[in-house]
Amino acid sequence: MSQPSAPRKTTGRPPRISREEVIEKARRIVTEEGVDRLTMRRLATEIGSTPMALYHHVRDKEELLVLLLDDHTARTLHRPELPDDPRERVVASAAAIHEVLAACPWIVEVLTADDLMSASALWFVEQMVDGLVECGLTPEQAVHGYRAIWYYTAGEITVRTAAARRRAGDDRATYRERVFADLDPGELPRLTQVADQWASLTAENTYLAGLRALVNGLLAPGTP
């Protein structure tokens, strides 16, 4: 008498997932490992599902990054009370964006692609452009001014984040410190004069002072 065959094992459907879970897992990957490590396949593995199941929630990685941007700005970028003075309004708006991005540097990496943005952050862009126009710039000049402020903001965060990452867990003198310790005062007198202070001076947080100087320069009479 033949033995009954063993029941077939069926894989079944992947577990149902939500968009909120997709965003939460994606945020963990980019926060802990970086944007480059975020792929649809990696995210599906993290969730315990399949890449195909993710496409019911997001079209591709680009849309996923936009969702991450909107989720983060909605939770952290709150509209402050802005000064009536238009020049100060520009400074306050830029400083508010800087504060949020400095706490989450991976967002800067996404935004520097220059074609992805968070719609919820456009209110701050509007305040900067409007403030520059009220100070006498044309709308076109104001857009150029905003772009200069954004480049300064993104660059400042990017450089500081990269420097902190390189120094983490390494107490050895950096290459720059070794070079500055052996400067030729005949060729580089000014740099030699401040060589001992260079590391501490460049580590200071001077973002706000630099921002004010930039805005003042943009609004100086005769600035093209």
Coordinates of N, CA and C in Angstrom, one line a residue:
M1 N 0.9 -1.2 0.0 CA 0.0 0.0 0.0 C 0.9 1.2 0.0
S2 N 0.7 2.1 -0.9 CA 1.5 3.3 -1.0 C 1.2 4.3 0.1
Q3 N 2.3 4.9 0.5 CA 2.2 5.9 1.6 C 1.6 7.2 1.0
P4 N 0.8 7.9 1.8 CA 0.3 9.2 1.3 C 1.4 10.2 1.1
S5 N 1.4 11.0 0.0 CA 2.4 11.9 -0.2 C 2.4 13.1 0.8
A6 N 3.5 13.6 1.1 CA 3.6 14.7 2.1 C 2.9 15.9 1.5
P7 N 2.3 16.7 2.3 CA 1.6 17.9 1.8 C 2.6 18.9 1.3
R8 N 2.2 19.6 0.2 CA 3.1 20.6 -0.4 C 3.3 21.8 0.5
K9 N 4.5 22.3 0.5 CA 4.7 23.5 1.2 C 4.5 24.7 0.2
T10 N 3.7 25.6 0.6 CA 3.4 26.7 -0.2 C 4.0 28.0 0.4
T11 N 4.5 28.8 -0.4 CA 5.1 30.0 0.1 C 4.1 31.0 0.5
G12 N 2.9 31.0 -0.1 CA 1.9 32.0 0.3 C 2.2 33.4 -0.1
R13 N 1.3 34.3 0.2 CA 1.5 35.7 -0.2 C 2.5 36.3 0.8
P14 N 3.3 37.3 0.3 CA 4.1 38.0 1.2 C 3.3 38.8 2.3
P15 N 3.8 39.0 3.5 CA 3.0 39.7 4.4 C 2.6 41.1 4.0
R16 N 1.4 41.5 4.3 CA 0.9 42.8 3.9 C 1.7 43.9 4.6
I17 N 2.1 44.9 3.8 CA 2.9 46.0 4.4 C 2.2 47.3 4.1
S18 N 2.6 48.3 4.9 CA 1.9 49.6 4.8 C 3.0 50.6 4.3
R19 N 2.5 51.7 3.8 CA 3.4 52.8 3.3 C 4.2 53.3 4.5
E20 N 3.6 53.4 5.7 CA 4.3 53.9 6.9 C 5.4 53.0 7.2
E21 N 5.2 51.6 7.1 CA 6.3 50.7 7.4 C 7.5 50.9 6.4
V22 N 7.1 51.1 5.1 CA 8.1 51.3 4.1 C 9.0 52.5 4.4
I23 N 8.3 53.6 4.8 CA 9.0 54.8 5.1 C 9.9 54.6 6.3
E24 N 9.4 54.0 7.4 CA 10.1 53.8 8.6 C 11.4 53.0 8.4
K25 N 11.3 51.9 7.6 CA 12.5 51.0 7.4 C 13.5 51.7 6.5
A26 N 13.0 52.5 5.5 CA 13.9 53.2 4.6 C 14.6 54.3 5.4
R27 N 13.9 55.0 6.3 CA 14.6 56.0 7.1 C 15.7 55.4 8.0
R28 N 15.4 54.2 8.5 CA 16.5 53.6 9.3 C 17.7 53.3 8.5
I29 N 17.5 52.8 7.3 CA 18.7 52.4 6.4 C 19.5 53.7 6.1
V30 N 18.8 54.7 5.6 CA 19.6 55.9 5.2 C 20.2 56.6 6.4
T31 N 19.6 56.6 7.6 CA 20.1 57.2 8.8 C 21.4 56.5 9.3
E32 N 21.3 55.2 9.3 CA 22.4 54.4 9.9 C 23.5 54.0 8.9
E33 N 23.1 53.9 7.6 CA 24.1 53.4 6.6 C 24.3 54.3 5.4
G34 N 23.4 55.3 5.2 CA 23.6 56.2 4.1 C 22.7 55.9 2.9
V35 N 22.5 57.0 2.1 CA 21.5 56.9 1.0 C 21.9 55.8 0.0
D36 N 23.2 55.7 -0.3 CA 23.7 54.7 -1.3 C 23.3 53.3 -0.9
R37 N 23.1 53.0 0.3 CA 22.7 51.6 0.7 C 21.2 51.3 0.6
L38 N 20.4 52.3 0.3 CA 19.0 52.2 0.1 C 18.7 51.7 -1.3
T39 N 18.2 50.5 -1.4 CA 17.7 50.0 -2.7 C 16.4 49.3 -2.5
M40 N 15.6 49.1 -3.5 CA 14.3 48.5 -3.3 C 14.5 47.0 -2.9
R41 N 15.5 46.4 -3.4 CA 15.8 45.0 -2.9 C 16.2 44.9 -1.5
R42 N 17.1 45.8 -1.1 CA 17.5 45.9 0.3 C 16.3 46.2 1.3
L43 N 15.5 47.1 0.8 CA 14.4 47.5 1.7 C 13.4 46.4 1.8
A44 N 13.2 45.7 0.7 CA 12.2 44.5 0.7 C 12.7 43.5 1.7
T45 N 14.0 43.2 1.7 CA 14.6 42.2 2.6 C 14.5 42.7 4.1
E46 N 14.7 44.0 4.3 CA 14.5 44.5 5.6 C 13.1 44.4 6.2
I47 N 12.1 44.5 5.3 CA 10.7 44.4 5.7 C 10.3 43.0 5.8
G48 N 11.0 42.1 5.0 CA 10.5 40.7 4.9 C 9.5 40.5 3.9
S49 N 9.7 41.2 2.8 CA 8.7 41.1 1.7 C 9.5 41.0 0.4
T50 N 8.9 41.4 -0.7 CA 9.5 41.3 -2.0 C 9.6 42.7 -2.7
P51 N 10.5 42.9 -3.6 CA 10.6 44.2 -4.3 C 9.3 44.5 -5.0
M52 N 8.6 43.5 -5.5 CA 7.4 43.7 -6.3 C 6.3 44.3 -5.3
A53 N 6.3 43.8 -4.1 CA 5.3 44.3 -3.1 C 5.5 45.8 -2.8
L54 N 6.7 46.2 -2.8 CA 7.0 47.6 -2.5 C 6.5 48.5 -3.6
Y55 N 6.4 48.0 -4.9 CA 6.0 48.9 -6.0 C 4.5 49.2 -5.9
H56 N 3.8 48.6 -5.0 CA 2.4 48.9 -4.7 C 2.3 50.2 -3.9
H57 N 3.4 50.6 -3.3 CA 3.4 51.8 -2.4 C 4.3 52.9 -3.0
V58 N 5.4 52.6 -3.7 CA 6.2 53.6 -4.3 C 6.6 53.1 -5.7
R59 N 6.8 54.1 -6.6 CA 7.1 53.8 -8.0 C 8.5 53.3 -8.1
D60 N 9.5 54.0 -7.4 CA 10.9 53.7 -7.5 C 11.6 54.4 -6.4
K61 N 12.9 54.3 -6.4 CA 13.7 54.8 -5.3 C 13.6 56.3 -5.2
E62 N 13.5 57.0 -6.4 CA 13.3 58.4 -6.4 C 12.1 58.9 -5.6
E63 N 11.0 58.2 -5.9 CA 9.7 58.6 -5.2 C 9.8 58.2 -3.7
L64 N 10.6 57.2 -3.4 CA 10.8 56.8 -2.0 C 11.6 57.9 -1.3
L65 N 12.6 58.5 -1.9 CA 13.4 59.5 -1.3 C 12.5 60.8 -1.1
V66 N 11.6 61.1 -2.0 CA 10.7 62.2 -1.9 C 9.8 62.0 -0.7
L67 N 9.3 60.8 -0.5 CA 8.5 60.5 0.6 C 9.2 60.6 1.9
L68 N 10.5 60.2 1.9 CA 11.3 60.4 3.1 C 11.5 61.9 3.4
L69 N 11.8 62.7 2.4 CA 12.0 64.1 2.6 C 10.7 64.7 3.2
D70 N 9.6 64.4 2.6 CA 8.3 65.0 3.1 C 8.0 64.6 4.5
D71 N 8.3 63.3 4.8 CA 8.0 62.8 6.1 C 8.9 63.5 7.2
H72 N 10.2 63.6 6.8 CA 11.1 64.3 7.8 C 10.7 65.7 8.0
T73 N 10.5 66.5 6.9 CA 10.2 67.9 7.1 C 8.9 68.1 7.8
A74 N 7.9 67.3 7.5 CA 6.6 67.4 8.2 C 6.7 67.2 9.7
R75 N 7.7 66.3 10.1 CA 7.9 66.1 11.5 C 8.8 67.1 12.2
T76 N 9.7 67.7 11.5 CA 10.7 68.5 12.2 C 10.8 69.9 11.8
L77 N 10.3 70.3 10.5 CA 10.5 71.6 10.0 C 9.2 72.4 10.3
H78 N 9.2 73.1 11.4 CA 8.0 73.8 11.8 C 8.2 75.3 11.5
R79 N 7.1 75.9 11.1 CA 7.2 77.3 10.6 C 7.3 78.2 11.8
P80 N 8.4 78.9 12.0 CA 8.6 79.8 13.1 C 7.9 81.2 12.9
E81 N 7.8 81.9 14.0 CA 7.4 83.3 13.8 C 8.6 84.1 13.2
L82 N 8.4 84.7 12.1 CA 9.5 85.3 11.4 C 9.5 86.8 11.6
P83 N 10.6 87.5 11.6 CA 10.7 88.9 11.8 C 10.0 89.7 10.7
D84 N 9.5 90.9 11.0 CA 8.9 91.7 10.0 C 9.9 92.3 9.0
D85 N 11.2 92.6 9.5 CA 12.2 93.1 8.6 C 12.5 92.0 7.6
P86 N 12.5 92.4 6.3 CA 12.7 91.4 5.3 C 14.1 90.7 5.3
R87 N 15.1 91.5 5.6 CA 16.4 91.0 5.6 C 16.6 90.0 6.7
E88 N 16.0 90.3 7.9 CA 16.1 89.3 9.0 C 15.2 88.1 8.7
R89 N 14.1 88.3 7.9 CA 13.3 87.2 7.6 C 14.0 86.2 6.7
V90 N 14.8 86.7 5.8 CA 15.7 85.8 5.0 C 16.6 85.0 5.9
V91 N 17.3 85.7 6.8 CA 18.3 85.0 7.7 C 17.6 84.0 8.5
A92 N 16.4 84.3 9.1 CA 15.7 83.4 10.0 C 15.2 82.2 9.3
S93 N 14.8 82.3 8.0 CA 14.3 81.2 7.3 C 15.4 80.3 6.9
A94 N 16.5 80.8 6.5 CA 17.7 80.0 6.1 C 18.2 79.3 7.4
A95 N 18.3 80.0 8.5 CA 18.8 79.4 9.7 C 17.9 78.2 10.2
A96 N 16.6 78.4 10.0 CA 15.6 77.3 10.4 C 15.9 76.0 9.6
I97 N 16.1 76.2 8.3 CA 16.4 75.1 7.4 C 17.7 74.4 7.8
H98 N 18.7 75.3 8.1 CA 20.0 74.7 8.5 C 19.9 73.9 9.7
E99 N 19.2 74.3 10.7 CA 19.1 73.6 12.0 C 18.5 72.2 11.8
V100 N 17.5 72.1 10.9 CA 16.9 70.8 10.7 C 17.8 69.9 9.9
L101 N 18.4 70.4 8.8 CA 19.3 69.6 8.0 C 20.6 69.2 8.7
A102 N 21.1 70.1 9.5 CA 22.4 69.7 10.2 C 22.1 68.5 11.2
A103 N 20.9 68.4 11.6 CA 20.6 67.2 12.5 C 20.3 66.0 11.8
C104 N 20.2 66.0 10.4 CA 19.9 64.9 9.6 C 20.6 65.0 8.3
P105 N 22.0 64.9 8.3 CA 22.7 65.2 7.1 C 22.4 64.4 5.8
W106 N 21.9 63.2 5.9 CA 21.6 62.5 4.7 C 20.6 63.2 3.8
I107 N 19.8 64.1 4.4 CA 18.8 64.8 3.6 C 19.6 65.7 2.6
V108 N 20.6 66.3 3.1 CA 21.4 67.2 2.2 C 22.0 66.5 1.0
E109 N 22.4 65.3 1.2 CA 22.9 64.4 0.1 C 21.8 64.2 -0.9
V110 N 20.6 64.0 -0.5 CA 19.5 63.8 -1.4 C 19.2 65.1 -2.1
L111 N 19.1 66.2 -1.4 CA 18.7 67.5 -2.0 C 19.7 68.1 -2.9
T112 N 21.0 67.7 -2.7 CA 22.0 68.3 -3.6 C 21.9 67.7 -5.0
A113 N 21.1 66.7 -5.2 CA 20.9 66.3 -6.6 C 20.2 67.4 -7.4
D114 N 19.6 68.3 -6.7 CA 19.0 69.6 -7.3 C 17.7 69.4 -8.1
D115 N 17.2 68.1 -8.1 CA 15.9 67.9 -8.8 C 14.9 67.3 -7.9
L116 N 15.3 66.9 -6.6 CA 14.4 66.4 -5.6 C 14.2 67.5 -4.6
M117 N 13.0 67.6 -4.1 CA 12.7 68.6 -3.0 C 11.5 68.1 -2.2
S118 N 11.4 68.7 -1.1 CA 10.3 68.5 -0.2 C 9.3 69.6 -0.4
A119 N 8.1 69.3 -0.8 CA 7.1 70.4 -1.1 C 6.8 71.1 0.2
S120 N 6.9 70.5 1.4 CA 6.5 71.1 2.6 C 7.6 72.1 3.0
A121 N 8.8 72.1 2.4 CA 9.8 73.1 2.7 C 9.7 74.3 1.9
L122 N 8.8 74.3 0.9 CA 8.8 75.4 -0.1 C 8.3 76.7 0.6
W123 N 7.6 76.6 1.7 CA 7.2 77.8 2.5 C 8.4 78.6 2.9
F124 N 9.5 77.9 3.3 CA 10.7 78.6 3.7 C 11.4 79.3 2.5
V125 N 11.4 78.6 1.4 CA 12.0 79.2 0.1 C 11.2 80.4 -0.3
E126 N 9.9 80.3 -0.1 CA 9.0 81.5 -0.4 C 9.4 82.7 0.4
Q127 N 9.6 82.4 1.7 CA 10.0 83.5 2.6 C 11.3 84.2 2.3
M128 N 12.3 83.4 1.8 CA 13.6 83.9 1.5 C 13.5 84.7 0.2
V129 N 12.8 84.2 -0.8 CA 12.7 84.9 -2.1 C 11.9 86.2 -1.9
D130 N 10.8 86.1 -1.2 CA 10.0 87.3 -0.9 C 10.7 88.3 -0.1
G131 N 11.5 87.9 0.9 CA 12.3 88.8 1.6 C 13.3 89.6 0.8
L132 N 14.0 88.8 -0.1 CA 15.0 89.4 -1.0 C 14.3 90.4 -2.0
V133 N 13.1 90.1 -2.4 CA 12.4 91.0 -3.3 C 12.0 92.3 -2.6
E134 N 11.5 92.1 -1.3 CA 11.2 93.3 -0.5 C 12.4 94.2 -0.3
C135 N 13.6 93.6 -0.3 CA 14.8 94.4 0.0 C 15.3 95.0 -1.3
G136 N 14.6 94.8 -2.4 CA 15.0 95.6 -3.6 C 15.4 94.7 -4.8
L137 N 15.6 93.4 -4.7 CA 16.0 92.6 -5.8 C 14.8 92.3 -6.7
T138 N 15.1 92.1 -7.9 CA 14.1 91.6 -8.8 C 13.7 90.1 -8.5
P139 N 12.6 89.6 -8.9 CA 12.3 88.2 -8.6 C 13.4 87.2 -9.2
E140 N 13.9 87.6 -10.3 CA 15.0 86.8 -10.9 C 16.3 86.8 -10.0
Q141 N 16.6 88.0 -9.6 CA 17.8 88.2 -8.7 C 17.6 87.5 -7.4
A142 N 16.3 87.5 -6.9 CA 16.0 86.9 -5.6 C 16.2 85.3 -5.7
V143 N 15.8 84.8 -6.9 CA 16.0 83.3 -7.0 C 17.5 83.0 -7.0
H144 N 18.3 83.8 -7.7 CA 19.7 83.6 -7.7 C 20.3 83.8 -6.3
G145 N 19.7 84.7 -5.5 CA 20.2 84.9 -4.2 C 19.8 83.7 -3.3
Y146 N 18.6 83.2 -3.5 CA 18.2 82.0 -2.7 C 19.2 80.9 -3.0
R147 N 19.5 80.7 -4.3 CA 20.4 79.6 -4.7 C 21.8 79.7 -4.0
A148 N 22.3 81.0 -4.0 CA 23.6 81.2 -3.3 C 23.5 80.8 -1.8
I149 N 22.4 81.2 -1.2 CA 22.2 80.8 0.3 C 22.1 79.3 0.4
W150 N 21.4 78.6 -0.5 CA 21.2 77.2 -0.4 C 22.6 76.5 -0.6
Y151 N 23.4 77.0 -1.6 CA 24.7 76.4 -1.8 C 25.6 76.5 -0.6
Y152 N 25.5 77.7 0.0 CA 26.3 77.9 1.2 C 25.8 77.0 2.4
T153 N 24.5 76.9 2.5 CA 24.0 76.1 3.6 C 24.3 74.6 3.4
A154 N 24.0 74.1 2.2 CA 24.3 72.7 2.0 C 25.8 72.4 2.0
G155 N 26.6 73.3 1.5 CA 28.1 73.0 1.5 C 28.6 73.0 2.9
E156 N 28.1 73.9 3.8 CA 28.6 74.0 5.2 C 28.3 72.7 5.9
I157 N 27.1 72.2 5.7 CA 26.7 70.9 6.4 C 27.5 69.7 5.8
T158 N 27.6 69.7 4.5 CA 28.3 68.6 3.9 C 29.8 68.5 4.3
V159 N 30.5 69.6 4.4 CA 31.9 69.6 4.8 C 32.0 69.2 6.2
R160 N 31.2 69.8 7.1 CA 31.3 69.4 8.5 C 31.0 68.0 8.8
T161 N 30.0 67.5 8.1 CA 29.6 66.1 8.3 C 30.7 65.1 7.8
A162 N 31.3 65.4 6.7 CA 32.3 64.6 6.2 C 33.6 64.6 7.1
A163 N 33.9 65.8 7.6 CA 35.0 66.0 8.5 C 34.8 65.2 9.8
A164 N 33.6 65.3 10.3 CA 33.3 64.6 11.6 C 33.4 63.1 11.4
R165 N 32.9 62.6 10.2 CA 32.9 61.2 9.9 C 34.4 60.7 9.8
R166 N 35.3 61.5 9.2 CA 36.6 61.1 9.0 C 37.4 61.0 10.3
R167 N 37.0 61.9 11.2 CA 37.7 62.0 12.5 C 37.2 61.0 13.6
A168 N 36.0 60.5 13.3 CA 35.4 59.6 14.3 C 36.3 58.4 14.7
G169 N 36.6 58.3 15.9 CA 37.4 57.1 16.4 C 38.9 57.1 16.0
D170 N 39.4 58.3 15.5 CA 40.7 58.3 15.1 C 41.4 59.5 15.7
D171 N 42.3 59.3 16.7 CA 42.9 60.4 17.4 C 44.3 60.8 16.8
R172 N 44.6 60.2 15.7 CA 45.9 60.6 15.1 C 45.8 62.0 14.4
A173 N 46.9 62.6 14.3 CA 46.9 63.9 13.6 C 46.4 63.8 12.2
T174 N 45.6 64.7 11.7 CA 45.1 64.6 10.4 C 46.2 65.0 9.4
Y175 N 46.0 64.7 8.1 CA 46.9 65.2 7.1 C 47.1 66.7 7.1
R176 N 46.0 67.4 7.2 CA 46.1 68.8 7.3 C 46.9 69.3 8.4
E177 N 46.7 68.7 9.6 CA 47.5 69.1 10.8 C 49.0 68.9 10.6
R178 N 49.3 67.8 9.9 CA 50.7 67.6 9.6 C 51.3 68.6 8.6
V179 N 50.5 68.9 7.6 CA 51.0 69.9 6.7 C 51.1 71.3 7.3
F180 N 50.2 71.7 8.1 CA 50.2 73.0 8.8 C 51.3 73.1 9.8
A181 N 51.8 72.0 10.3 CA 52.9 72.0 11.3 C 54.2 72.2 10.6
D182 N 54.2 72.1 9.3 CA 55.5 72.3 8.6 C 55.4 73.3 7.5
L183 N 54.7 74.4 7.7 CA 54.5 75.4 6.7 C 55.8 76.2 6.6
D184 N 56.0 76.8 5.4 CA 57.2 77.6 5.2 C 56.7 79.1 5.4
P185 N 57.2 79.8 6.4 CA 56.8 81.1 6.7 C 57.2 82.1 5.6
G186 N 58.2 81.8 4.9 CA 58.6 82.7 3.8 C 57.7 82.7 2.7
E187 N 57.1 81.5 2.4 CA 56.1 81.4 1.3 C 54.7 81.7 1.7
L188 N 54.3 81.2 2.9 CA 52.9 81.3 3.4 C 52.9 82.0 4.8
P189 N 53.3 83.3 4.8 CA 53.4 84.0 6.1 C 52.1 84.1 6.9
R190 N 51.0 84.4 6.3 CA 49.7 84.5 7.0 C 49.2 83.2 7.5
L191 N 49.3 82.1 6.7 CA 48.9 80.8 7.2 C 49.8 80.3 8.3
T192 N 51.1 80.6 8.3 CA 52.0 80.2 9.3 C 51.6 80.9 10.6
Q193 N 51.2 82.2 10.5 CA 50.8 83.0 11.7 C 49.7 82.4 12.5
V194 N 48.7 81.7 11.8 CA 47.6 81.1 12.4 C 47.6 79.6 12.4
A195 N 48.7 79.0 12.0 CA 48.7 77.6 11.9 C 48.3 76.8 13.1
D196 N 48.8 77.3 14.3 CA 48.5 76.6 15.6 C 47.0 76.7 15.9
Q197 N 46.3 77.7 15.4 CA 44.9 77.9 15.7 C 44.0 77.4 14.6
W198 N 44.6 77.0 13.5 CA 43.7 76.7 12.3 C 42.6 75.6 12.6
A199 N 43.0 74.5 13.2 CA 42.0 73.5 13.5 C 40.9 74.0 14.3
S200 N 41.2 74.7 15.4 CA 40.1 75.2 16.3 C 39.3 76.3 15.6
L201 N 39.9 77.2 14.9 CA 39.2 78.3 14.2 C 38.2 77.7 13.2
T202 N 38.7 76.7 12.4 CA 37.8 76.2 11.3 C 36.8 75.3 11.9
A203 N 36.9 74.8 13.1 CA 35.9 74.0 13.8 C 34.8 74.8 14.4
E204 N 35.0 76.1 14.5 CA 33.9 76.9 15.1 C 32.7 77.0 14.2
N205 N 31.5 77.0 14.9 CA 30.3 77.2 14.2 C 30.0 78.6 13.8
T206 N 30.4 79.0 12.6 CA 30.2 80.4 12.1 C 29.2 80.5 11.0
Y207 N 28.3 79.5 11.0 CA 27.3 79.5 9.9 C 26.5 80.8 9.9
L208 N 25.9 81.2 11.1 CA 25.1 82.4 11.1 C 25.8 83.6 10.7
A209 N 27.0 83.8 11.2 CA 27.8 85.0 10.8 C 28.1 85.0 9.3
G210 N 28.4 83.8 8.8 CA 28.6 83.7 7.3 C 27.3 84.0 6.5
L211 N 26.2 83.5 7.0 CA 24.9 83.7 6.4 C 24.6 85.2 6.3
R212 N 24.8 85.9 7.4 CA 24.5 87.3 7.5 C 25.4 88.1 6.5
A213 N 26.7 87.7 6.4 CA 27.6 88.3 5.5 C 27.2 88.1 4.1
L214 N 26.7 86.9 3.8 CA 26.2 86.6 2.4 C 25.0 87.4 2.0
V215 N 24.0 87.4 2.9 CA 22.8 88.2 2.7 C 23.1 89.6 2.5
N216 N 24.0 90.2 3.4 CA 24.4 91.6 3.2 C 25.0 91.9 1.9
G217 N 25.9 90.9 1.4 CA 26.5 91.1 0.1 C 25.5 91.0 -1.0
L218 N 24.6 90.1 -0.9 CA 23.6 90.0 -2.0 C 22.7 91.3 -2.1
L219 N 22.6 92.0 -1.0 CA 21.7 93.2 -1.0 C 22.5 94.5 -1.0
A220 N 23.8 94.4 -1.1 CA 24.6 95.6 -1.2 C 24.3 96.4 -2.4
P221 N 24.3 97.7 -2.4 CA 24.1 98.5 -3.6 C 25.1 98.2 -4.7
G222 N 24.6 98.1 -5.9 CA 25.5 97.8 -7.0 C 25.8 96.3 -7.2
T223 N 25.2 95.4 -6.4 CA 25.4 94.0 -6.6 C 24.7 93.6 -7.8
P224 N 25.3 92.9 -8.8 CA 24.6 92.5 -10.0 C 23.6 91.4 -9.7

